XYZ file of N, CA and C in Angstrom:
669
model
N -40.568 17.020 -3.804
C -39.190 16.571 -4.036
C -38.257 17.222 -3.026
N -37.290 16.511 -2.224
C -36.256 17.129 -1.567
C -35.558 17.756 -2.115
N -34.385 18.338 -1.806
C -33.568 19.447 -2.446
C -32.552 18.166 -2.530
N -32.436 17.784 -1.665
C -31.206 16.715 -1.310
C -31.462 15.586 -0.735
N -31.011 14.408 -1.676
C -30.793 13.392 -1.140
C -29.796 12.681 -0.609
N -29.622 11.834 0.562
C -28.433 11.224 1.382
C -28.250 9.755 0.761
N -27.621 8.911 0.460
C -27.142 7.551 0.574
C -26.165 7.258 1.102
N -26.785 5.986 2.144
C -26.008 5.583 3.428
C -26.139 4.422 2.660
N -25.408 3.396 2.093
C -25.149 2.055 1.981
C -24.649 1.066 3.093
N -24.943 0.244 3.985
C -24.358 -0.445 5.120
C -24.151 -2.235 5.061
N -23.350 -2.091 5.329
C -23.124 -3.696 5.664
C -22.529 -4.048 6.907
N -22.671 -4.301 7.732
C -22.672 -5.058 8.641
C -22.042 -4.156 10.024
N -22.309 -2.738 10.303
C -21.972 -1.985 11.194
C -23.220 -1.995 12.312
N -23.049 -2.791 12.939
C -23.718 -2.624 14.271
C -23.618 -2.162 15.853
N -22.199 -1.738 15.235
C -21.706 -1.161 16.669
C -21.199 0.106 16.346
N -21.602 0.907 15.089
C -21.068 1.913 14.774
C -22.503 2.604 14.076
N -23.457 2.022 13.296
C -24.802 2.644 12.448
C -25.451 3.454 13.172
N -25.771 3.128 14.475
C -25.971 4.514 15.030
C -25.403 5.936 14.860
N -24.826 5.579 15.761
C -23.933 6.965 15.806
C -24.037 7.536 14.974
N -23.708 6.735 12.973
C -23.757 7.389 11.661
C -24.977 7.721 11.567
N -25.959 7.398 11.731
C -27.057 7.659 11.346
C -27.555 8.863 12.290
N -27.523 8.607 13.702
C -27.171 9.829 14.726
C -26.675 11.500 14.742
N -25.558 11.412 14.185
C -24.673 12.589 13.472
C -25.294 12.911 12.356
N -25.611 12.204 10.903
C -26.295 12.544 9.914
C -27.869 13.834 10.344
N -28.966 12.781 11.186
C -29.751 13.628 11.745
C -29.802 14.942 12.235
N -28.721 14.927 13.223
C -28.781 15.825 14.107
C -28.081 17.303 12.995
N -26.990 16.795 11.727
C -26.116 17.688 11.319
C -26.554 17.753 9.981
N -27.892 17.288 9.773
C -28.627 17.548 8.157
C -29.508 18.901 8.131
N -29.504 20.060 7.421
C -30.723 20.909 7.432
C -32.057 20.095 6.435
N -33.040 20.353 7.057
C -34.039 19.753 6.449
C -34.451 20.814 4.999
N -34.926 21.306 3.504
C -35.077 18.892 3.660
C -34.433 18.193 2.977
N -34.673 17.249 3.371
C -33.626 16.136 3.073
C -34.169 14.972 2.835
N -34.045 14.126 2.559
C -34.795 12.439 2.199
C -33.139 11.647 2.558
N -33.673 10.492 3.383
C -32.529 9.863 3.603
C -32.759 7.883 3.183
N -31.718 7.693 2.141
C -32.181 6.485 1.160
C -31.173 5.237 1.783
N -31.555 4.881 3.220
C -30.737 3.724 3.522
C -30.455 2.299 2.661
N -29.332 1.935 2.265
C -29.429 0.162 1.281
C -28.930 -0.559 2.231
N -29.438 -1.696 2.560
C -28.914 -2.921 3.695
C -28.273 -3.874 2.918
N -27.581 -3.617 2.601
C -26.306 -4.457 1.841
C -26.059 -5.921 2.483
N -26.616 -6.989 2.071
C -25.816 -8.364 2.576
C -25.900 -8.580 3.787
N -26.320 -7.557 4.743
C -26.165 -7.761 6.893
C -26.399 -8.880 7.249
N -25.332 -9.454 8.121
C -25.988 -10.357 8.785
C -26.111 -10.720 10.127
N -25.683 -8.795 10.358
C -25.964 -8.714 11.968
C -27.060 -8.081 12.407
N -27.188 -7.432 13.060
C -28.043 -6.627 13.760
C -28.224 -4.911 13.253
N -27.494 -4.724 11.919
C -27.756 -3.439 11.124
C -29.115 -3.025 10.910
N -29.645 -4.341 10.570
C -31.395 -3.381 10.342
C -31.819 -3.490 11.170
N -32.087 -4.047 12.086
C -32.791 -4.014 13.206
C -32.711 -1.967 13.833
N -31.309 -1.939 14.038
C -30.544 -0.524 14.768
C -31.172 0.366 13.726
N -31.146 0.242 12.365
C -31.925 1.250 11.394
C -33.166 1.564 11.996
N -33.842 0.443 11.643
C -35.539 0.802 11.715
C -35.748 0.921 13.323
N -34.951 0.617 14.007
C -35.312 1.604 15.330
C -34.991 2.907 15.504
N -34.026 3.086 15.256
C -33.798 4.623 15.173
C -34.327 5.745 14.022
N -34.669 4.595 13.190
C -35.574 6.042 11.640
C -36.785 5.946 12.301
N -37.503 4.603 12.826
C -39.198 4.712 13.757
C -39.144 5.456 14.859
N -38.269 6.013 15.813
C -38.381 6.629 17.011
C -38.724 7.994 16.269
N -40.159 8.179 17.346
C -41.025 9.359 16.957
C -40.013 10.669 16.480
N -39.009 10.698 17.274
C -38.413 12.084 17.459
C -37.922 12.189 16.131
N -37.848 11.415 14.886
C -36.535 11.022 13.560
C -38.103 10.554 12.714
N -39.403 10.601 13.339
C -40.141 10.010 12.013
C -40.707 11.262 10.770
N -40.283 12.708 11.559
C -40.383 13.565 10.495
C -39.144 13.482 9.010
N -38.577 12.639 9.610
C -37.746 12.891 8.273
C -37.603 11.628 7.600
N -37.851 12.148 5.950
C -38.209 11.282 4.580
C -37.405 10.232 4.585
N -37.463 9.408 4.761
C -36.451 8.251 4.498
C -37.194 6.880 3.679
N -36.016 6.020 3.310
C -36.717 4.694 2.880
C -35.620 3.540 3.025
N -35.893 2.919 3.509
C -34.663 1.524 3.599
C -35.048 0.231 2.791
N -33.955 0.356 1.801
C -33.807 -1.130 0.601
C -32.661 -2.101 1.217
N -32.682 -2.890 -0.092
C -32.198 -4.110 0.801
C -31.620 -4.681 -0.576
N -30.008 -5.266 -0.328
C -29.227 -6.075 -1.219
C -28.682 -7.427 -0.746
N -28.746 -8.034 -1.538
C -28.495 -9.067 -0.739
C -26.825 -9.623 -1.265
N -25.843 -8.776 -0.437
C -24.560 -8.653 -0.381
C -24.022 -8.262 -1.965
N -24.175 -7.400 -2.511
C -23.548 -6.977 -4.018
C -22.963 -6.782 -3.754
N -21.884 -5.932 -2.685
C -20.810 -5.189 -2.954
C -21.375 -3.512 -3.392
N -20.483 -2.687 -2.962
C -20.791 -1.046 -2.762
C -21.544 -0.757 -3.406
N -20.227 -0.609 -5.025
C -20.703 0.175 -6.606
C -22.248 -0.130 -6.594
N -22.488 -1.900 -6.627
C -23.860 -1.980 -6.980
C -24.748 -1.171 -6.028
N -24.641 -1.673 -4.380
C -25.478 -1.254 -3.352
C -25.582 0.180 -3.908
N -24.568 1.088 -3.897
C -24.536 2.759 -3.946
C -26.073 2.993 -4.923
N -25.185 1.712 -6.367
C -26.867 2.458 -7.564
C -28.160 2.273 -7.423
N -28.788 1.233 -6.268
C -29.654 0.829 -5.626
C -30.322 2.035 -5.030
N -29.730 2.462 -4.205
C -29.784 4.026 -3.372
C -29.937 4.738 -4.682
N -28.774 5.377 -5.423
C -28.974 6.522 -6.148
C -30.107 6.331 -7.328
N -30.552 5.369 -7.369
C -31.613 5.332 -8.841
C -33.261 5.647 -7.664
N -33.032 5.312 -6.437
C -34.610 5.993 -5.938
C -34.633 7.506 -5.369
N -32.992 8.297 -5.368
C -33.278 9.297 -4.986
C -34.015 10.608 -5.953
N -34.637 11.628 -4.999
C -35.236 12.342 -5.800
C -34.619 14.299 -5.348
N -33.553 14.217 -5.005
C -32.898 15.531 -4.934
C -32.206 15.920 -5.734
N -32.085 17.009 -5.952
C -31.670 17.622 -6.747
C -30.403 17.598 -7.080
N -29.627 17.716 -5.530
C -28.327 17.039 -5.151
C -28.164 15.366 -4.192
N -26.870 14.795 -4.602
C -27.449 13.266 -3.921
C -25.933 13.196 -3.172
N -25.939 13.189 -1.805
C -24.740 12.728 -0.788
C -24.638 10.918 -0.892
N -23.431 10.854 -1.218
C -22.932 9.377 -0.697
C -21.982 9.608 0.673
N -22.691 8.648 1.538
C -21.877 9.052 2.865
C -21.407 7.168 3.126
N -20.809 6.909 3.566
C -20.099 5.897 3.854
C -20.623 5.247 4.994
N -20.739 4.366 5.525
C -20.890 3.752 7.041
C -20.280 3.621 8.260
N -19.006 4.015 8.209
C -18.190 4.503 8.585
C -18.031 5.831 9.296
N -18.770 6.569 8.628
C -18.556 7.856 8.503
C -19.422 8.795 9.551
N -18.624 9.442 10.150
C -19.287 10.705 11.386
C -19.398 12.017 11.247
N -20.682 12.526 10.272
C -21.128 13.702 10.262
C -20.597 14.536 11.583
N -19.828 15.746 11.599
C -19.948 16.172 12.808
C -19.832 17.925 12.560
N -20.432 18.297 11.841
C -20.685 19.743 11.303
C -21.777 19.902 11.078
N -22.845 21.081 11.660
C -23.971 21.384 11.749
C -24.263 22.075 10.771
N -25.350 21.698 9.836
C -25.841 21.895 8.643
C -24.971 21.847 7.318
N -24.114 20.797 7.482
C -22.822 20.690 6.489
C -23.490 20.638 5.147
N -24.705 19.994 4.650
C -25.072 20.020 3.411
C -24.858 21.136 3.285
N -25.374 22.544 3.346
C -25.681 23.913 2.711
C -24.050 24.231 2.720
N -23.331 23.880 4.025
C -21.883 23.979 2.947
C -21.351 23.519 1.411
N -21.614 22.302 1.584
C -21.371 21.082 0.679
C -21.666 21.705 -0.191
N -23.009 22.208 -0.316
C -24.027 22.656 -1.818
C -22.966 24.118 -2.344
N -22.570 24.391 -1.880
C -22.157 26.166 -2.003
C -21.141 26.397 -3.249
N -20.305 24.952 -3.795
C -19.795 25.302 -5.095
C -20.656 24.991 -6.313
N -21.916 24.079 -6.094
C -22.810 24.390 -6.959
C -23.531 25.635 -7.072
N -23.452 25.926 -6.352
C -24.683 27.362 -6.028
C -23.814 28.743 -7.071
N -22.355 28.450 -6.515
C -21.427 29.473 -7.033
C -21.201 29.331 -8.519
N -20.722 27.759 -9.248
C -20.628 28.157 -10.353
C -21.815 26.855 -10.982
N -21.520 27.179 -12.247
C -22.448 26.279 -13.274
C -21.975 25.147 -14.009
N -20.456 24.978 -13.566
C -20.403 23.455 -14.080
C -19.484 22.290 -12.846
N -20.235 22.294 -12.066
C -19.618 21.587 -11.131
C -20.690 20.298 -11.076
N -19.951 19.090 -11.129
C -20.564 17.765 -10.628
C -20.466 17.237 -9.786
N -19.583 17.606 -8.676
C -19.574 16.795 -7.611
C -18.209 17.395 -6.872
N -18.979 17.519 -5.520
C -17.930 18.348 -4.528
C -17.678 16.975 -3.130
N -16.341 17.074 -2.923
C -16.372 15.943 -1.837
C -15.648 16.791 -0.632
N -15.863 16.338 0.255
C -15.214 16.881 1.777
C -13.998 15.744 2.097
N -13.646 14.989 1.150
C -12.956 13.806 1.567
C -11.352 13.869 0.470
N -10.987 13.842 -0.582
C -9.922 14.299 -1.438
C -10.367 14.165 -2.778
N -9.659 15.287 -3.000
C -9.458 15.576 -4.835
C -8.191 15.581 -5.244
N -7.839 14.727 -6.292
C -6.807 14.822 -7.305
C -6.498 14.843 -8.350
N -5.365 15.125 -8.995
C -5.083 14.756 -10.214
C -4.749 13.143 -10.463
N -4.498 12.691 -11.281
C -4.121 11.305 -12.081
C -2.691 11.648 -12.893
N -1.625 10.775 -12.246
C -0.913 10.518 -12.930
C -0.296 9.228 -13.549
N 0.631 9.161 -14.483
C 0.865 7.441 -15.306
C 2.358 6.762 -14.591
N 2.352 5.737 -14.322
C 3.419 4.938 -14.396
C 3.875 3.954 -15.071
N 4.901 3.887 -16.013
C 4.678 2.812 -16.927
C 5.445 1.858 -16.419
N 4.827 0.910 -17.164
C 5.267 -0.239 -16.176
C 6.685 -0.973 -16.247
N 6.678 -1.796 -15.442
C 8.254 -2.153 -15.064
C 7.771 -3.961 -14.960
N 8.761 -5.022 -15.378
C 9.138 -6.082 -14.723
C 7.544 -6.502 -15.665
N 7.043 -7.516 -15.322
C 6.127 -8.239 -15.493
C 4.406 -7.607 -15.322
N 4.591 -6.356 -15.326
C 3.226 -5.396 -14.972
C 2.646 -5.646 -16.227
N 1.211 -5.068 -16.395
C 0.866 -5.415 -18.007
C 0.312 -4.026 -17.949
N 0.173 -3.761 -19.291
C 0.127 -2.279 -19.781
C -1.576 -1.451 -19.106
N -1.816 -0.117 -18.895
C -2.870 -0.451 -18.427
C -3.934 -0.835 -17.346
N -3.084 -1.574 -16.385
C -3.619 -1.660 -15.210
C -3.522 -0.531 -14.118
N -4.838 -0.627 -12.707
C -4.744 0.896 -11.898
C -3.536 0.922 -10.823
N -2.813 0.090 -10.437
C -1.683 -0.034 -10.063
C -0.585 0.958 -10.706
N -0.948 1.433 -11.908
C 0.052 2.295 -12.644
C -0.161 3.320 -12.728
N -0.916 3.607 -11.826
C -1.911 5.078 -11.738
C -1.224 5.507 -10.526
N -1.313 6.667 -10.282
C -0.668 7.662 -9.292
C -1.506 8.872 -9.126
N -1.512 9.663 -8.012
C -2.463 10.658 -7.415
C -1.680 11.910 -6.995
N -1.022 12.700 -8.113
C -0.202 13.879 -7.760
C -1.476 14.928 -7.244
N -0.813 16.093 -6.342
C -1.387 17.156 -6.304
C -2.961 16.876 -5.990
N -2.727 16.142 -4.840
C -3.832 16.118 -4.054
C -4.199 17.018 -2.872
N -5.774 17.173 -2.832
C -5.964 17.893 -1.472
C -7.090 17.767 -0.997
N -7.231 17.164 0.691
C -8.494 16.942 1.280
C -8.086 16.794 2.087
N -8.998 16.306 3.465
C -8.845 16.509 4.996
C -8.111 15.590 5.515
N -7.098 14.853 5.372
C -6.125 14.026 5.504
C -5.083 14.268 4.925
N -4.497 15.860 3.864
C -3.248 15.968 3.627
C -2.918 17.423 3.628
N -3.928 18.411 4.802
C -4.200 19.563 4.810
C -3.194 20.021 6.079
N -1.834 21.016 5.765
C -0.823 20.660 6.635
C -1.378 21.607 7.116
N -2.362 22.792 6.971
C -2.705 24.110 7.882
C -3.891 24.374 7.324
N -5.015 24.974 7.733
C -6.459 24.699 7.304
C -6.401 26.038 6.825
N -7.459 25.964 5.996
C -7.877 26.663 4.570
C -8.930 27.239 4.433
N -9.520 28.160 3.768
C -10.537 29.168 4.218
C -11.629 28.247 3.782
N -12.833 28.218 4.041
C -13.838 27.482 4.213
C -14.439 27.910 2.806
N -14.241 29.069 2.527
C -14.259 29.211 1.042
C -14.099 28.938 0.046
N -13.451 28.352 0.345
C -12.363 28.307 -1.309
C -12.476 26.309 -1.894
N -13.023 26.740 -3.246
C -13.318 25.325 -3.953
C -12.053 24.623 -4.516
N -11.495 23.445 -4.204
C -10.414 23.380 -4.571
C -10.540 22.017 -6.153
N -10.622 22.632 -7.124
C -10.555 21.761 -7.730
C -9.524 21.092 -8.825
N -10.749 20.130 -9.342
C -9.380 18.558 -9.121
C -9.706 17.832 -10.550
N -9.092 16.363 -10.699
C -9.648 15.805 -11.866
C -10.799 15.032 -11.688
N -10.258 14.225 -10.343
C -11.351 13.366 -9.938
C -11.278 13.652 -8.270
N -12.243 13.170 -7.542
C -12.297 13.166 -6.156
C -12.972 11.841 -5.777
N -12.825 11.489 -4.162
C -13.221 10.055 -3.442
C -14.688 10.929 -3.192
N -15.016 9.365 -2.960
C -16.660 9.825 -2.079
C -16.258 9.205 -0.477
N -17.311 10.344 0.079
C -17.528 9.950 1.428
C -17.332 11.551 1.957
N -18.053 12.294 2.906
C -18.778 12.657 1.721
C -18.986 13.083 0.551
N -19.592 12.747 -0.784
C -19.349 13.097 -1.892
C -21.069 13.705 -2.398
N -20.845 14.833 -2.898
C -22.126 15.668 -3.097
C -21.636 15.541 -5.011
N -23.361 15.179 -5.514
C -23.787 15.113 -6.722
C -24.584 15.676 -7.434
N -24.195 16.166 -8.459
C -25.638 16.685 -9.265
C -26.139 15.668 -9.902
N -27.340 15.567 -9.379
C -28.765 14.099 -9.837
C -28.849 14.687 -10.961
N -28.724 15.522 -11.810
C -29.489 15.471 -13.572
C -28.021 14.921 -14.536
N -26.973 15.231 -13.489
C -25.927 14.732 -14.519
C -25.331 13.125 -14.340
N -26.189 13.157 -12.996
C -25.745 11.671 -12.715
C -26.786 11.094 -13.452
N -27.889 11.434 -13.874
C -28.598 10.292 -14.240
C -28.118 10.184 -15.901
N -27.995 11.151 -16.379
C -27.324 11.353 -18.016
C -26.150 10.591 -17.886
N -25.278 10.126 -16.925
C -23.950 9.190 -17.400
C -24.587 7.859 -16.995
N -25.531 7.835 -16.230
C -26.062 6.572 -16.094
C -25.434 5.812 -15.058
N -25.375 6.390 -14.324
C -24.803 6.441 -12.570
C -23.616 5.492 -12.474
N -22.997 4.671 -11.406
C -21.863 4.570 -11.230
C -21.581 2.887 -13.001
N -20.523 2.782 -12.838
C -20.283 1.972 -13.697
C -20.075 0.902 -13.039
N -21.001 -0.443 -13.206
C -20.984 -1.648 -12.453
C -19.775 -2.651 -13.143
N -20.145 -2.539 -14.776
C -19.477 -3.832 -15.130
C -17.908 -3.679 -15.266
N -17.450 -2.162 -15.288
C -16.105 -1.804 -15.601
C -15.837 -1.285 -14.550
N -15.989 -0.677 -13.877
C -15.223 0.096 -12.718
C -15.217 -0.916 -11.050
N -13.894 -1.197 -11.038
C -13.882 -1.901 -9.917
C -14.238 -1.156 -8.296
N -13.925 -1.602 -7.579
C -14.159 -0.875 -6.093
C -13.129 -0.075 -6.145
N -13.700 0.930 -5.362
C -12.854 2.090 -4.775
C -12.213 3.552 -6.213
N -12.901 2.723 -7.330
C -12.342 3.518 -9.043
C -13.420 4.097 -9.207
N -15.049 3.563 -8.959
C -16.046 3.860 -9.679
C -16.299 5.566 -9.932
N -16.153 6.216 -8.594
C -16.030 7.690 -8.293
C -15.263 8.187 -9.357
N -14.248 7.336 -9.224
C -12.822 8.361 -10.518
C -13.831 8.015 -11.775
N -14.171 7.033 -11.770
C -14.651 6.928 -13.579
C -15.946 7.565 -13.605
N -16.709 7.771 -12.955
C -17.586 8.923 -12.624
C -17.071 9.975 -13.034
N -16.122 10.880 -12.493
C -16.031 12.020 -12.217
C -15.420 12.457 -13.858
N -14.473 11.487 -14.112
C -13.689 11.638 -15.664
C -14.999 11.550 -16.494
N -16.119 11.120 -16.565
C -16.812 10.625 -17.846
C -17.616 11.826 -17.372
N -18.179 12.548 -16.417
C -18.785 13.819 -16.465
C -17.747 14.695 -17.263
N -16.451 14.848 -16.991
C -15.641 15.924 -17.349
C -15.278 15.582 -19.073
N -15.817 14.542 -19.302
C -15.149 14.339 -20.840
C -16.303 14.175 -21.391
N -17.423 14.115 -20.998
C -18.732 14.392 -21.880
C -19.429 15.624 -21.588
N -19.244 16.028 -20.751
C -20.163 17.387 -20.223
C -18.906 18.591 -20.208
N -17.948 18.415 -20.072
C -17.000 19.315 -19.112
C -16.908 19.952 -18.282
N -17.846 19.130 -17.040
C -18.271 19.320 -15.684
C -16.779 19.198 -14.470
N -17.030 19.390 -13.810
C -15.201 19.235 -12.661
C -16.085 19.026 -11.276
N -14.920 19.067 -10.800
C -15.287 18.576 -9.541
C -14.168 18.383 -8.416
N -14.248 18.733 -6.862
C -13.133 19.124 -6.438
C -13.711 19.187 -4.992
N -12.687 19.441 -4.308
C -12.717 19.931 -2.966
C -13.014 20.701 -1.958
N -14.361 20.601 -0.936
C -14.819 21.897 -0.102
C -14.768 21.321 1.010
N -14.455 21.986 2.109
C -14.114 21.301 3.514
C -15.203 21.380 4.298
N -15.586 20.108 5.299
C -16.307 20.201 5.979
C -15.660 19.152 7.100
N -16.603 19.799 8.423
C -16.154 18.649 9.783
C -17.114 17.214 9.480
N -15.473 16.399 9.765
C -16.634 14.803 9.698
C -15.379 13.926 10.040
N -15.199 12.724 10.789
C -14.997 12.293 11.424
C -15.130 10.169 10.549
């Protein structure tokens, strides 16, 4: 079993999957298992995969590439996370440019420190706040939601000791580090209720209101 597993979900980056997949390699400590999903492509994404996971120099490392045929993230993501077998499970984005050398063993370091953490992201953590509604809004909807007292690598006016766990109510993924025994006990992301771009928040709330697990903010370089 790896210590850690990666999920890269992709759809249709062919002029960018390298590179992600590139940076991941070069800035992963082994070991690692890396769980590519080919989401819907209908370019030249797998092709650029399975050349670059088959080149001899990348065939030491564990990988496996599935295949969706266009679900959309939430689903693609649970595709990935139901075959990983680490202990901890990275969701990294497609988008996204690893560019910190051996960033997992950062990543891992507020699990290591305390005992109820579910999920550390390098990307933002916040609180949740309410807006009630006005004019023709209906009660309830995420439009009425607000994100006080946030903090991650896009609202960091002077950088912060590499130490320090900053935590939150909920946090984004990308990268987003998981504990696999608690993800599999909530029964991983929520398909039929949680829309795009929420699933993480309703993740992170249903660990903290059944377990009273948290989860929050550790900095790492990524691009």
């Amino acid at each position: 079993m790896a210590n850690h597993s990666i999920v890269l979900t992709v759809h249709n980056k062919e002029k960018l999957i390298k590179k992600v997949l590139k940076n991941i390699v070069k800035n992963t400590k082994q070991p690692y298992e890396l769980i590519v999903v080919l989401d819907g492509c209908e370019d030249n994404s797998e092709l650029i995969v399975k050349k670059y996971l088959n080149k001899s120099a990348n065939k030491k490392i564990r990988h496996k590439i599935l295949f969706a045929e266009n679900v959309f993230e939430t689903k693609a993501n649970n595709i990935g996370l139901k075959e990983c077998s680490g202990n901890y499970i990275s969701i990294i984005q497609d988008d996204m440019l690893i560019k910190e050398s051996e960033w997992n063993c950062n990543l891992i370091k507020p699990f290591q420190k305390y005992d109820d953490v579910f999920s550390v992201t390098a990307l933002t953590s916040h609180n949740i706040g309410y807006i009630p509604p006005v004019d023709d809004q209906i009660e309830g909807q995420y439009y009425m939601l607000n994100f006080p007292d946030a903090i991650g690598k896009n609202n960091i006016k002077q950088p912060i000791p590499r130490d320090e766990f900053h935590i939150r109510l909920t946090s984004n993924r990308g990268p987003l580090m998981i504990a696999h025994d608690y993800l599999e006990k909530l029964d991983y992301l929520d398909e039929a209720y949680s829309p795009q771009s929420w699933d993480e928040h309703d993740l992170n709330l249903r660990a903290r209101s059944k377990f009273g697990m948290v989860t929050g903010f550790y900095p790492i370089n990524w691009y």
